[in-house]
PDB file of C-alpha atoms and ligand atoms in Angstrom:
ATOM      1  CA  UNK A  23     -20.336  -7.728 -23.899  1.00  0.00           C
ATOM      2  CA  UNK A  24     -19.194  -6.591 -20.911  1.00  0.00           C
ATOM      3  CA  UNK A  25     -17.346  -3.277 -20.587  1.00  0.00           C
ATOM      4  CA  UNK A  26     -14.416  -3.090 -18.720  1.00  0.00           C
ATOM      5  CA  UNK A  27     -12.577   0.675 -18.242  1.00  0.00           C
ATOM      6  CA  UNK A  28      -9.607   0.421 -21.011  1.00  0.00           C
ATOM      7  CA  UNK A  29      -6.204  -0.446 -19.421  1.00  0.00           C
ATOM      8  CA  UNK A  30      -4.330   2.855 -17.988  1.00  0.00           C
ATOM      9  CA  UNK A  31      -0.682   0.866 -17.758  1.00  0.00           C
ATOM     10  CA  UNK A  32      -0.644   2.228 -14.708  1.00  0.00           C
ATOM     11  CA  UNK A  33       1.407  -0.033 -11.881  1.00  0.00           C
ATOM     12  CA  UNK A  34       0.731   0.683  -8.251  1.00  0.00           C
ATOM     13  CA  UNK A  35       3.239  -0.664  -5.772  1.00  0.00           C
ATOM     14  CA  UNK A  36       2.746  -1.198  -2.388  1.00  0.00           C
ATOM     15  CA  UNK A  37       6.259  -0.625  -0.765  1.00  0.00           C
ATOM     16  CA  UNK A  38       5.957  -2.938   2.474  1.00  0.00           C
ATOM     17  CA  UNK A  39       7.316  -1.007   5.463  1.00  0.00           C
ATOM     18  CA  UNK A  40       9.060  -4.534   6.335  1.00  0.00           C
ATOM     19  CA  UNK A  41      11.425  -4.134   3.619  1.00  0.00           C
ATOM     20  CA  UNK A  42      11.771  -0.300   3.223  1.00  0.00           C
ATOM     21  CA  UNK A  43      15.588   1.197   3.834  1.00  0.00           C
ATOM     22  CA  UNK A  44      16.785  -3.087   3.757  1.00  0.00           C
ATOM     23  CA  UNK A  45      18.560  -1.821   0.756  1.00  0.00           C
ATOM     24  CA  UNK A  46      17.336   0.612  -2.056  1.00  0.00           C
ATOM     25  CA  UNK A  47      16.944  -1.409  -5.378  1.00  0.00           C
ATOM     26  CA  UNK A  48      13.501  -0.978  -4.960  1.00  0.00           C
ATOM     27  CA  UNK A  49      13.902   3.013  -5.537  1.00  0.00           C
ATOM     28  CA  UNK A  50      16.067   2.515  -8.215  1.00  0.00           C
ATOM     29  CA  UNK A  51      13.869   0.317 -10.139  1.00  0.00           C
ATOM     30  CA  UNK A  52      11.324   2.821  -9.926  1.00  0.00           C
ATOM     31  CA  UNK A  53      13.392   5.207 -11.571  1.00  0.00           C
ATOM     32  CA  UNK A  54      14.517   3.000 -14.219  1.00  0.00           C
ATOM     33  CA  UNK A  55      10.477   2.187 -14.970  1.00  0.00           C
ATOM     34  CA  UNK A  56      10.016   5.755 -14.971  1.00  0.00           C
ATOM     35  CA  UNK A  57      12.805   6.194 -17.447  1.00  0.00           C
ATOM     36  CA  UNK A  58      11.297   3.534 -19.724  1.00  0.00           C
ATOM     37  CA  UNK A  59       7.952   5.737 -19.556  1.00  0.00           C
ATOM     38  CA  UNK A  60       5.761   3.373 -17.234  1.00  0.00           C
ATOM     39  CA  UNK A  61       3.437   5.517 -15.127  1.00  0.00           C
ATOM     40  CA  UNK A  62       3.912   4.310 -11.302  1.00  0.00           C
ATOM     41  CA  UNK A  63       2.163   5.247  -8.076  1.00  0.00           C
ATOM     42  CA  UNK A  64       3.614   4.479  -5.132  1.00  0.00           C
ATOM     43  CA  UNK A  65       1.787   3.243  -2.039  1.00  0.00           C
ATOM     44  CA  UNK A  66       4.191   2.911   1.486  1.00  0.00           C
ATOM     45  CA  UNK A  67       3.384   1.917   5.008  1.00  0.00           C
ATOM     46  CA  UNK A  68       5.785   2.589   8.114  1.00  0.00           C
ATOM     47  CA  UNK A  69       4.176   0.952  10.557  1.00  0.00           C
ATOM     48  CA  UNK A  70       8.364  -0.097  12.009  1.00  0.00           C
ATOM     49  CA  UNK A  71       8.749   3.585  11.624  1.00  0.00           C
ATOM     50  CA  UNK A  72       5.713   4.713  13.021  1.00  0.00           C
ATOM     51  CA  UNK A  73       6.155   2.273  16.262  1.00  0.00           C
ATOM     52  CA  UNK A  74       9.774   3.270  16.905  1.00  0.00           C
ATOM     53  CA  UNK A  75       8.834   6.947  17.230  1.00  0.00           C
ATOM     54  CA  UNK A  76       5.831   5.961  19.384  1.00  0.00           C
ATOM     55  CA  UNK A  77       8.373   4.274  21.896  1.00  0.00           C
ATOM     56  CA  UNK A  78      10.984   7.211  21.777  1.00  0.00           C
ATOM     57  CA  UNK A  79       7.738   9.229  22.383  1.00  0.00           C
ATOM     58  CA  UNK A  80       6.597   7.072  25.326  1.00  0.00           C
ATOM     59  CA  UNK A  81       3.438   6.462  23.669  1.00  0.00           C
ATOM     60  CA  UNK A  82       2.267   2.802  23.953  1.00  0.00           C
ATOM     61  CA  UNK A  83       0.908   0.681  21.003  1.00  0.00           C
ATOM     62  CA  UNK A  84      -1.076  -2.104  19.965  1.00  0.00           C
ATOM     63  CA  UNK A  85      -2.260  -4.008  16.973  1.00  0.00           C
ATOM     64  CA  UNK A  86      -5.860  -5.866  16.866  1.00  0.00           C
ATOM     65  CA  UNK A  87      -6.326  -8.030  13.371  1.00  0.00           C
ATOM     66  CA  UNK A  88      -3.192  -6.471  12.026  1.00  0.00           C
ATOM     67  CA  UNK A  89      -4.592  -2.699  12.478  1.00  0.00           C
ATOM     68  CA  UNK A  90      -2.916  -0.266  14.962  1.00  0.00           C
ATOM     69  CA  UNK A  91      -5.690   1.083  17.502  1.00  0.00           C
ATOM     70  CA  UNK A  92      -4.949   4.316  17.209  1.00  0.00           C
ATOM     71  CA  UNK A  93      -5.966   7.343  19.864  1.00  0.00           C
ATOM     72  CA  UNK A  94      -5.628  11.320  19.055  1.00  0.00           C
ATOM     73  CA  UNK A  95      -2.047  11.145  20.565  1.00  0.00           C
ATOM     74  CA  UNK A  96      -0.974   7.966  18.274  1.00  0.00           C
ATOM     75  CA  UNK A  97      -2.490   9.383  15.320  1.00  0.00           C
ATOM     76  CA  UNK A  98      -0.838  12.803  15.586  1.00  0.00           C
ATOM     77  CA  UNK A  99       2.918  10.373  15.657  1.00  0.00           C
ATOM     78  CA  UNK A 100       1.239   8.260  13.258  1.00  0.00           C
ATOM     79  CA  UNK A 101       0.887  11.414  10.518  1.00  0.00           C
ATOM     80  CA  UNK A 102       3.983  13.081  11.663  1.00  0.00           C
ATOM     81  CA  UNK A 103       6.398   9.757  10.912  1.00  0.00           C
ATOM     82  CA  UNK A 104       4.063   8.386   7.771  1.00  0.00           C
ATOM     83  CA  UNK A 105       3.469  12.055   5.858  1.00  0.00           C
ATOM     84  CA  UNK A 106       6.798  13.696   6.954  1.00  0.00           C
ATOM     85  CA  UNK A 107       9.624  11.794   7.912  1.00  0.00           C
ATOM     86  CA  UNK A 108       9.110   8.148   5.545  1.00  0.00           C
ATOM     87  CA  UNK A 109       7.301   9.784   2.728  1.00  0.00           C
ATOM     88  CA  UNK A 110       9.807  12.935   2.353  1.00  0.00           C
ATOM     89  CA  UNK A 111      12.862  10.286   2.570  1.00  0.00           C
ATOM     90  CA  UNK A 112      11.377   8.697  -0.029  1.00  0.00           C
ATOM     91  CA  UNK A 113      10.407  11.292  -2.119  1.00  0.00           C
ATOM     92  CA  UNK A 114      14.364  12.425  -1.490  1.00  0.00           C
ATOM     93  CA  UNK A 115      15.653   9.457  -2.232  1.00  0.00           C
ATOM     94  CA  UNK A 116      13.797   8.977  -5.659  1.00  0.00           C
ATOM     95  CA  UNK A 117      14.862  12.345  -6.847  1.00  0.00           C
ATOM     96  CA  UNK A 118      18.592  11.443  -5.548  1.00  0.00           C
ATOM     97  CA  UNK A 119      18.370   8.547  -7.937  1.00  0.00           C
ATOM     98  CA  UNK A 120      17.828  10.715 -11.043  1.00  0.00           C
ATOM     99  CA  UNK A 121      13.928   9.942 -10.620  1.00  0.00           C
ATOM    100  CA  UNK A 122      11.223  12.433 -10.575  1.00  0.00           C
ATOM    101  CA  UNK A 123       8.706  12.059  -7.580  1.00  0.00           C
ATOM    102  CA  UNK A 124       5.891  13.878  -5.291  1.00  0.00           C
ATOM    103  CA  UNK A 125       4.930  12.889  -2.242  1.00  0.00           C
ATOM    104  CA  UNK A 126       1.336  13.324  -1.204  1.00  0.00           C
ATOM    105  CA  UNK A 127      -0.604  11.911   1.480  1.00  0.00           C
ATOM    106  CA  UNK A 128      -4.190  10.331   1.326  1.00  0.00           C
ATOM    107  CA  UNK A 129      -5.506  13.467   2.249  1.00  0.00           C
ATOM    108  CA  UNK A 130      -4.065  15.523  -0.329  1.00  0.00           C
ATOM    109  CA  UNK A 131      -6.636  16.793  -3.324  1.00  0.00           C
ATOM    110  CA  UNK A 132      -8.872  14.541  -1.127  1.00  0.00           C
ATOM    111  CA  UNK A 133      -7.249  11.139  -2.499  1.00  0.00           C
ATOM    112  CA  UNK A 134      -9.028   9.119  -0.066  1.00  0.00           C
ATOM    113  CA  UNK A 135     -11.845   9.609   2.248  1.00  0.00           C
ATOM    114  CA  UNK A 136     -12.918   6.905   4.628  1.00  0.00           C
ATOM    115  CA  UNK A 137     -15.574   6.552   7.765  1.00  0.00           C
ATOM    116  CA  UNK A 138     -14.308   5.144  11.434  1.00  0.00           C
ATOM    117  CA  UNK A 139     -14.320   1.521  10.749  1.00  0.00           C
ATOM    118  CA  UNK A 140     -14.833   0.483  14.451  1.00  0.00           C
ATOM    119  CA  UNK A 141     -15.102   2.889  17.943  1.00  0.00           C
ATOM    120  CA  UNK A 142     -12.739   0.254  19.343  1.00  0.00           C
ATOM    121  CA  UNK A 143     -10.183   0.571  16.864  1.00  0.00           C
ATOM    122  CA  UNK A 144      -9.951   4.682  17.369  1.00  0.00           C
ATOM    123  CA  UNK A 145      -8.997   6.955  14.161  1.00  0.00           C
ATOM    124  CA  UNK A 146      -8.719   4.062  11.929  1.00  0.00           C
ATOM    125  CA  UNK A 147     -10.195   4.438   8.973  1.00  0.00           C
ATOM    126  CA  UNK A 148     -12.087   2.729   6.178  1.00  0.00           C
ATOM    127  CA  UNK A 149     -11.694   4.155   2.694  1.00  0.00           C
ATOM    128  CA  UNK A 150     -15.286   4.991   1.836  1.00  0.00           C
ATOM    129  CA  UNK A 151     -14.230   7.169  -1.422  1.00  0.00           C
ATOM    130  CA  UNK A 152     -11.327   7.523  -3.568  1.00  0.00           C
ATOM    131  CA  UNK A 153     -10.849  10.709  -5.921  1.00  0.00           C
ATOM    132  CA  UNK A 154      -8.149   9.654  -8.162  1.00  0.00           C
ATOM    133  CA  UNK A 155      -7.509  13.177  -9.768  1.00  0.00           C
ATOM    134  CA  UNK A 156      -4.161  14.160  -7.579  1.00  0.00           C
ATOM    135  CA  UNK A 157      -2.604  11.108  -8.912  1.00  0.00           C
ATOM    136  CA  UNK A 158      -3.428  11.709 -12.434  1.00  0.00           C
ATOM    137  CA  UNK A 159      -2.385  15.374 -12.472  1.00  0.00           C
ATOM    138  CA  UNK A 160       0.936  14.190 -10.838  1.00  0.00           C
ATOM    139  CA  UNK A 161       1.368  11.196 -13.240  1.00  0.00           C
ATOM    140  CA  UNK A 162       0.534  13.696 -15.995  1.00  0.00           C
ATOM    141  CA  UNK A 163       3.390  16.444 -14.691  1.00  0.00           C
ATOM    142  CA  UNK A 164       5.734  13.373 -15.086  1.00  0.00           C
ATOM    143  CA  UNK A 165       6.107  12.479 -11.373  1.00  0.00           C
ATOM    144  CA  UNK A 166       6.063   9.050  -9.786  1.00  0.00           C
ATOM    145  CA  UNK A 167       3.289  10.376  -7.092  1.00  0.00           C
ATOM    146  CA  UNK A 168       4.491   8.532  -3.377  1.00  0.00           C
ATOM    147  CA  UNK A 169       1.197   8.349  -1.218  1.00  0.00           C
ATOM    148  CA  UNK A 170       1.315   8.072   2.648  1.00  0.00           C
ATOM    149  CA  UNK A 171      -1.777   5.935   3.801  1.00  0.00           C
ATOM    150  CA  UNK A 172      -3.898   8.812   5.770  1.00  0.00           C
ATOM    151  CA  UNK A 173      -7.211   9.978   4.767  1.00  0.00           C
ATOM    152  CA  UNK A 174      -9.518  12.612   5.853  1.00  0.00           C
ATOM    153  CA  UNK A 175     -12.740  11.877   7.269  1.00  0.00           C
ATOM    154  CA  UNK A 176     -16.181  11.269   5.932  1.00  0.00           C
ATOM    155  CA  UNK A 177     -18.538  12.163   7.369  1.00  0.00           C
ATOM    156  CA  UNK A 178     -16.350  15.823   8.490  1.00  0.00           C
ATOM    157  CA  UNK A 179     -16.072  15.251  12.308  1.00  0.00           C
ATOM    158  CA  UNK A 180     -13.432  17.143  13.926  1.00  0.00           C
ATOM    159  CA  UNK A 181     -13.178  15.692  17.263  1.00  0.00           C
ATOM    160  CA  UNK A 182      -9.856  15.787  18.787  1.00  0.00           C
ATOM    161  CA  UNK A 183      -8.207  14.503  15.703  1.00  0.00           C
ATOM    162  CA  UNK A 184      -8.469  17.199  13.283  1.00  0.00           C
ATOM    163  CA  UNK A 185     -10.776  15.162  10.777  1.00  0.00           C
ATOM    164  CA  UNK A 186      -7.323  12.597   9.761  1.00  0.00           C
ATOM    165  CA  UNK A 187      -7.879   8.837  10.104  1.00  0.00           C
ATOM    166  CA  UNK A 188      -5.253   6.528   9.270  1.00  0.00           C
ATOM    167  CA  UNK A 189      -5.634   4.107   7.175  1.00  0.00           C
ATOM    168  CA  UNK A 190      -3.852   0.857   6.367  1.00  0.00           C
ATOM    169  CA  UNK A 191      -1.051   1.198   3.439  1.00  0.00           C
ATOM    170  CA  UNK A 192      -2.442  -2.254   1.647  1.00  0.00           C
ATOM    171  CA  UNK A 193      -5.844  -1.392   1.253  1.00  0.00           C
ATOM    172  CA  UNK A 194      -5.005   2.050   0.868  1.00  0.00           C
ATOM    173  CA  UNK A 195      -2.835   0.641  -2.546  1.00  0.00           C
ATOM    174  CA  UNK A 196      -6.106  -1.870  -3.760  1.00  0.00           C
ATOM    175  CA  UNK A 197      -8.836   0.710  -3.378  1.00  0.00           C
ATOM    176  CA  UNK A 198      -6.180   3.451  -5.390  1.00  0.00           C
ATOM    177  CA  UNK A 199      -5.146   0.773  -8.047  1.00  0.00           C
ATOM    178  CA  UNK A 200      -8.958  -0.004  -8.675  1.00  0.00           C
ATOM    179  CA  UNK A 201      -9.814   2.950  -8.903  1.00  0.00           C
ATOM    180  CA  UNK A 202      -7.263   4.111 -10.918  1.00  0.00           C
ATOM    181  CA  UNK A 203      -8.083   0.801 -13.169  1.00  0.00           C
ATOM    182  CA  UNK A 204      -4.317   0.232 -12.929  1.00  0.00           C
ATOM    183  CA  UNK A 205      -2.745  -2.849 -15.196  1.00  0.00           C
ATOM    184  CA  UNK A 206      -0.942  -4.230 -12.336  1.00  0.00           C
ATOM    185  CA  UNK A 207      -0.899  -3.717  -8.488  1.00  0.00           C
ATOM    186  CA  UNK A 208       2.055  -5.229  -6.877  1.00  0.00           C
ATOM    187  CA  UNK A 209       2.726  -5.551  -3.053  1.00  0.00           C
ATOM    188  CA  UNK A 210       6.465  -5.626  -2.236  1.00  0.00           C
ATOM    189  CA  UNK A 211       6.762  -7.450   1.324  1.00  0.00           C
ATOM    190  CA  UNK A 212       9.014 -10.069   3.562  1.00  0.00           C
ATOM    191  CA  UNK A 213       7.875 -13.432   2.625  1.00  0.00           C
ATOM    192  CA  UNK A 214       7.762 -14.820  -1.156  1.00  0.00           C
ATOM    193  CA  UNK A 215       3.888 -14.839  -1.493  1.00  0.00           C
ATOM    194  CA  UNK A 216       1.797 -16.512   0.276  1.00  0.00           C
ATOM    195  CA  UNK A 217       2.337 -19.606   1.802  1.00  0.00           C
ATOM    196  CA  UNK A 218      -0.061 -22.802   2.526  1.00  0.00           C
ATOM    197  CA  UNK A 219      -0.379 -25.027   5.687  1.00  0.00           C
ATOM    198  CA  UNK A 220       2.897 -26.862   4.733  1.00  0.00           C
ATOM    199  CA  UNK A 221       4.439 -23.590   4.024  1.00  0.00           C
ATOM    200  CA  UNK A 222       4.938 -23.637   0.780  1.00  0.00           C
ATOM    201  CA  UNK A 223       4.266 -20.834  -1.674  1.00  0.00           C
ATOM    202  CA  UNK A 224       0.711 -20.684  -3.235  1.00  0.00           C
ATOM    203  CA  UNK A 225       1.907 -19.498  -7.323  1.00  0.00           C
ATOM    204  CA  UNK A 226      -1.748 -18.548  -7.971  1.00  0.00           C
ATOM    205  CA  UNK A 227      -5.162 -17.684  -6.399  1.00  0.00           C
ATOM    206  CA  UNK A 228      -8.399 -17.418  -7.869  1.00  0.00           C
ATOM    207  CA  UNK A 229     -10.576 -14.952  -5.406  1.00  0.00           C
ATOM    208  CA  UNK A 230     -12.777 -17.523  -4.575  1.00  0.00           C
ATOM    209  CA  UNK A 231      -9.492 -19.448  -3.176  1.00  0.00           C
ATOM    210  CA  UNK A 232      -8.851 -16.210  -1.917  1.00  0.00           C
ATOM    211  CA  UNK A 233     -11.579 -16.033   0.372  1.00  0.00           C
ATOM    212  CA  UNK A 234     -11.864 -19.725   1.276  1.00  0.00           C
ATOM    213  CA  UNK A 235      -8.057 -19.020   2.347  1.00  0.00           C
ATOM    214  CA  UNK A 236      -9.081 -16.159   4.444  1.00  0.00           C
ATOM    215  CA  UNK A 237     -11.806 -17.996   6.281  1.00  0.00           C
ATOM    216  CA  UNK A 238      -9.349 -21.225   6.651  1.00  0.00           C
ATOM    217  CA  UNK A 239      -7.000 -19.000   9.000  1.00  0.00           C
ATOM    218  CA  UNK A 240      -4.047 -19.593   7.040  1.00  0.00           C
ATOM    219  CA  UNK A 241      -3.632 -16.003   6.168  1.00  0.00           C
ATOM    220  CA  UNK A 242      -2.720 -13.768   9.507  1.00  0.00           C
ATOM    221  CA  UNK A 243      -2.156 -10.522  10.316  1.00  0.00           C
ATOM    222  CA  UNK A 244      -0.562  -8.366   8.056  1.00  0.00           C
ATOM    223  CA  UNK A 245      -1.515 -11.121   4.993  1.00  0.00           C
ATOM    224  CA  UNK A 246      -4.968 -10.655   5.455  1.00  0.00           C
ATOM    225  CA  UNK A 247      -5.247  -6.846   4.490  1.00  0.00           C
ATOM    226  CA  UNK A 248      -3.008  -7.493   1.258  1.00  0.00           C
ATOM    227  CA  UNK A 249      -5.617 -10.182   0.519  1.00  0.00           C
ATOM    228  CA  UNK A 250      -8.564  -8.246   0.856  1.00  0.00           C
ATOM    229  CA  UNK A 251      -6.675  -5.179  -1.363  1.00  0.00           C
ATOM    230  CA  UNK A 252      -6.105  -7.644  -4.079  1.00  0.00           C
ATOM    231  CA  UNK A 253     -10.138  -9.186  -3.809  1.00  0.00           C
ATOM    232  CA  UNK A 254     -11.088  -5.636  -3.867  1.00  0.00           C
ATOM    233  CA  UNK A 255      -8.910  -4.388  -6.528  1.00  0.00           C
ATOM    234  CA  UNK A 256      -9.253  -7.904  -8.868  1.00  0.00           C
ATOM    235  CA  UNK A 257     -12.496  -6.711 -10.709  1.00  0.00           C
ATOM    236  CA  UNK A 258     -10.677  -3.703 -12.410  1.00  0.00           C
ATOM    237  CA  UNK A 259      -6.818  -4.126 -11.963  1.00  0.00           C
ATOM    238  CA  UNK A 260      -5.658  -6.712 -14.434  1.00  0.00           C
ATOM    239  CA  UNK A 261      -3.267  -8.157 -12.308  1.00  0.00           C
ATOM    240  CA  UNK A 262      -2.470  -8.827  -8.135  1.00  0.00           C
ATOM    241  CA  UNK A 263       0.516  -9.843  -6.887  1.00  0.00           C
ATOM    242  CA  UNK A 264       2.091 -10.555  -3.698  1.00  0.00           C
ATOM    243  CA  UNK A 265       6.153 -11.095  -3.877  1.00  0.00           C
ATOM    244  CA  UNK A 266       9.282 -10.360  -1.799  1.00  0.00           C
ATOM    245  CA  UNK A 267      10.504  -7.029  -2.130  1.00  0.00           C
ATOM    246  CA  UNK A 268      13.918  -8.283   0.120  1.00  0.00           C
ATOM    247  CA  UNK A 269      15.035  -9.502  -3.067  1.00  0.00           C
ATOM    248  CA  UNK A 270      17.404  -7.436  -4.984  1.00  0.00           C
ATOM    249  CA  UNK A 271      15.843  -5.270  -8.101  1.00  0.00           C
ATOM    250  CA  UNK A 272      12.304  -7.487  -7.201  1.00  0.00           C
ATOM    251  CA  UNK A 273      10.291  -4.957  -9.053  1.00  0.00           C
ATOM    252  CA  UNK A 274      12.130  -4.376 -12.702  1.00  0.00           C
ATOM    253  CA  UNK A 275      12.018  -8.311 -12.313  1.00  0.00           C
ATOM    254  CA  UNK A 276       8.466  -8.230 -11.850  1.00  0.00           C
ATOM    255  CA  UNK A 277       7.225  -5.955 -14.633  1.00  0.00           C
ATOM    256  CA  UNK A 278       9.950  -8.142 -16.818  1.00  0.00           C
ATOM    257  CA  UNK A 279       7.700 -11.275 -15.860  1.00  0.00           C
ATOM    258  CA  UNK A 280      11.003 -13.098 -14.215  1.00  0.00           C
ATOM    259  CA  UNK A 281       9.643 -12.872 -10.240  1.00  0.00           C
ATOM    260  CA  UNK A 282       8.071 -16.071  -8.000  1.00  0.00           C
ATOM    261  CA  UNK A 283       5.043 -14.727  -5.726  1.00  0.00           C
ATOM    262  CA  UNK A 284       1.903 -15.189  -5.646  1.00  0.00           C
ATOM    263  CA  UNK A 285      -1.417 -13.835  -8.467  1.00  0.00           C
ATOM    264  CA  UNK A 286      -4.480 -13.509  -7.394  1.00  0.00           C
ATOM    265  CA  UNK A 287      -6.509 -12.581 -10.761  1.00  0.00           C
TER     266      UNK A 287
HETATM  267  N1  ATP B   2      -0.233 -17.411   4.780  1.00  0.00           N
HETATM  268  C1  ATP B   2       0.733 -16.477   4.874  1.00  0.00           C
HETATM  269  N2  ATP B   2       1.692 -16.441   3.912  1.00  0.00           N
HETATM  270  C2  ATP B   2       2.699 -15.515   3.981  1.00  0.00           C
HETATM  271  N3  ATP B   2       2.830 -14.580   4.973  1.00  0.00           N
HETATM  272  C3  ATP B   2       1.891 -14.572   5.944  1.00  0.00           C
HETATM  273  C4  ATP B   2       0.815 -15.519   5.936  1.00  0.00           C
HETATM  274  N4  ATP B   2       0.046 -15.269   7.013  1.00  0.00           N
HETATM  275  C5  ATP B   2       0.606 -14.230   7.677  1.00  0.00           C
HETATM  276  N5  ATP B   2       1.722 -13.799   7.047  1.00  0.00           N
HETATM  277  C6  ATP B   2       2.565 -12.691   7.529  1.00  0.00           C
HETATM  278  O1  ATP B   2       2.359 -11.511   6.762  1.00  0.00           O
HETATM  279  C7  ATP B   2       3.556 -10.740   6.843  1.00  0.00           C
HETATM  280  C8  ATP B   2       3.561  -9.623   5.790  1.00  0.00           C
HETATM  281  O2  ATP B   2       2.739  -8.546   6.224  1.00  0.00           O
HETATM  282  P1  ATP B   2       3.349  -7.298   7.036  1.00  0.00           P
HETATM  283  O3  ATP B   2       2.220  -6.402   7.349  1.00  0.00           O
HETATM  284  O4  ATP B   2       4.170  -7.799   8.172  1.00  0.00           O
HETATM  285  O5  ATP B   2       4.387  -6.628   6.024  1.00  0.00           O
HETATM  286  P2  ATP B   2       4.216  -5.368   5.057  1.00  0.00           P
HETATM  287  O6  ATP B   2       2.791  -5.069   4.831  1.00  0.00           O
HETATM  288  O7  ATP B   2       5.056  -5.686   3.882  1.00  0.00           O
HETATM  289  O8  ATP B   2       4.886  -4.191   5.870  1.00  0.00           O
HETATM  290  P3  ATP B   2       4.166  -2.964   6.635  1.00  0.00           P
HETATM  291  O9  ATP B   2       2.906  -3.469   7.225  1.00  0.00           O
HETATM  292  O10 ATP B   2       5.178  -2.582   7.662  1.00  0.00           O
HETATM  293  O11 ATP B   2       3.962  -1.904   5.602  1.00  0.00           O
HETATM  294  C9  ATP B   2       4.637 -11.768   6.680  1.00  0.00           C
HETATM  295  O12 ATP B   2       5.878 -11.348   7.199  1.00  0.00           O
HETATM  296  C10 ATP B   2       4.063 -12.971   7.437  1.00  0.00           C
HETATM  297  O13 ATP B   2       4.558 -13.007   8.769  1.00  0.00           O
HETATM  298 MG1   MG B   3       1.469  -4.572   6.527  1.00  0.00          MG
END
C-alpha cells in the first residue's frame, strides 16, 4: 500500500495581492476559522504594492513570464514593501479582528531556501528547500503564521543582495502546503478559476490536464505559477484550488464546500 503522510488539517491560503485591501472579509474569515480551531497559514504576494513603491521610488520595473526581474535596488523595495509594510498590515489587521497572527517572512527560521533560478531574471529565486518548523511552532503557539514570499539563498552568496532572493507568493504557498502535507491549499485571486479558450470556467483539472493546459498557452502570466504550485503541491496536499477571493467571505465559503473555482487534485 502506498503510504501517504497522515492529513495535518492544515489549510494554506494564498492571499492574491490582486484582491488584498478590495475589502477585508477575507481577514475576517480567517479569524472565524481560527476560532473554530482550523490551523491556517497564510501565504500573500504584493506585487501592486511592491510596484507602486518602486514608482514613488523612481525605480523602474518589469515582469518576464509573470516574474519581476529583480536587481539589488528592486529587491531591497521588494523586501521592504513585502516583509514590512503588507505583511505587518496584515498581521495588524488580523489581530484587530479578534484573530491571533505572526508574521514571518520566508527567511525566518529558514522557511524557505531557494537557488537563482535564471542570471537574467536577477535575485529571483527558486525554492530549493523548505524547513517547515517556524510554521509549526507558530501554529502550535496558536497563531495564524502570515508568510511574506522571500527566501534566503542557497548556496550562501552574499553579493550585493545580502543573501535574500525573492520569490514568487504562489509557489512560495505550493512548495509550503506540500511540505507541510496540508489538507487543502487554496489560492484567493481576481478571476473565478480558470478559464478555457471560450472563457468559461474549467470546475476541475486532473494534473495531466494541468500540464497539457500549460503547454496549450491558455494559462498566462500570473495563472501559470498558481498552476505549477498546485502540480507541485497535488502529490501531498489533498486538495488545490483556484477561486475568486473578490467575492465576499470566499474563504469560510470555501472550507464550507459552497464556492465555484477550479480543483486540480
Ligand atoms: N486561463 C486563465 N484563466 C484565468 N485567469 C488567467 C488565465 N490565464 C491568465 N490569467 C490571468 O491570471 C491572473 C491572476 O494572476 P495574478 O498574478 O494577476 O493575481 P494574484 O496572483 O492573485 O495576485 P498577485 O500576483 O498580485 O499576488 C488573472 O487576473 C488573469 O488575468
Ligand atoms: Mg500572482
Amino acid at each position: 500500500m502506498e503510504s501517504r503522510k497522515a492529513p495535518t488539517g492544515i489549510i494554506v491560503v494564498k492571499l492574491g495581492g490582486s484582491t488584498l485591501g478590495s475589502h477585508d472579509t477575507t481577514l475576517t474569515d480567517l479569524v472565524e476559522l481560527q476560532k473554530r480551531g482550523r490551523l491556517t497559514i497564510v501565504v500573500h504576494g504584493g506585487a501592486n504594492v511592491v510596484t507602486d513603491w518602486l514608482g514613488r521610488l523612481g525605480v523602474s520595473t518589469r515582469f518576464v513570464n509573470g516574474l519581476r526581474v529583480t536587481d539589488a535596488e528592486t529587491l531591497k523595495v521588494v523586501v521592504a514593501i513585502l516583509a514590512g509594510l503588507v505583511n505587518k498590515e496584515l498581521v495588524a489587521a488580523i489581530e484587530s479582528l479578534g484573530g491571533r497572527a505572526i508574521g514571518l517572512s520566508g527567511i525566518d527560521g529558514g522557511l524557505l531556501g531557494a537557488s537563482i533560478k535564471d542570471a537574467q531574471m536577477g535575485y529571483v529565486g527558486e525554492v530549493v528547500k523548505v524547513n517547515p518548523e517556524p510554521l509549526q511552532a507558530i501554529l502550535g503557539a496558536g497563531f495564524i503564521p502570515v508568510v511574506a514570499p522571500l527566501s534566503f539563498q542557497l548556496p550562501p552568496d552574499p553579493g550585493d543582495n545580502g543573501f535574500i532572493l525573492n520569490v514568487n507568493g504562489d509557489t512560495a504557498a505550493g512548495r509550503i502546503a506540500a511540505a507541510i502535507a496540508a489538507e487543502e491549499l487554496i489560492f484567493l485571486t481576481d478571476v473565478t478559476g480558470i478559464y478555457n479558450t471560450s472563457g468559461e470556467l474549467i470546475p476541475q483539472l486532473s494534473p495531466q490536464e494541468a500540464k497539457t493546459l500549460l503547454d496549450s498557452g491558455v494559462a498566462s502570466g500570473g495563472m501559470i505559477p498558481k498552476i505549477e504550485a498546485c502540480l507541485l503541491a497535488a502529490p501531498t496536499v489533498h486538495k488545490t484550488r483556484i477561486i475568486d477571493g473578490r467575492l465576499p467571505h470566499a474563504l469560510i465559503k470555501e472550507v464550507d464546500g459552497k464556492m465555484a473555482g477550479t480543483t486540480i487534485a
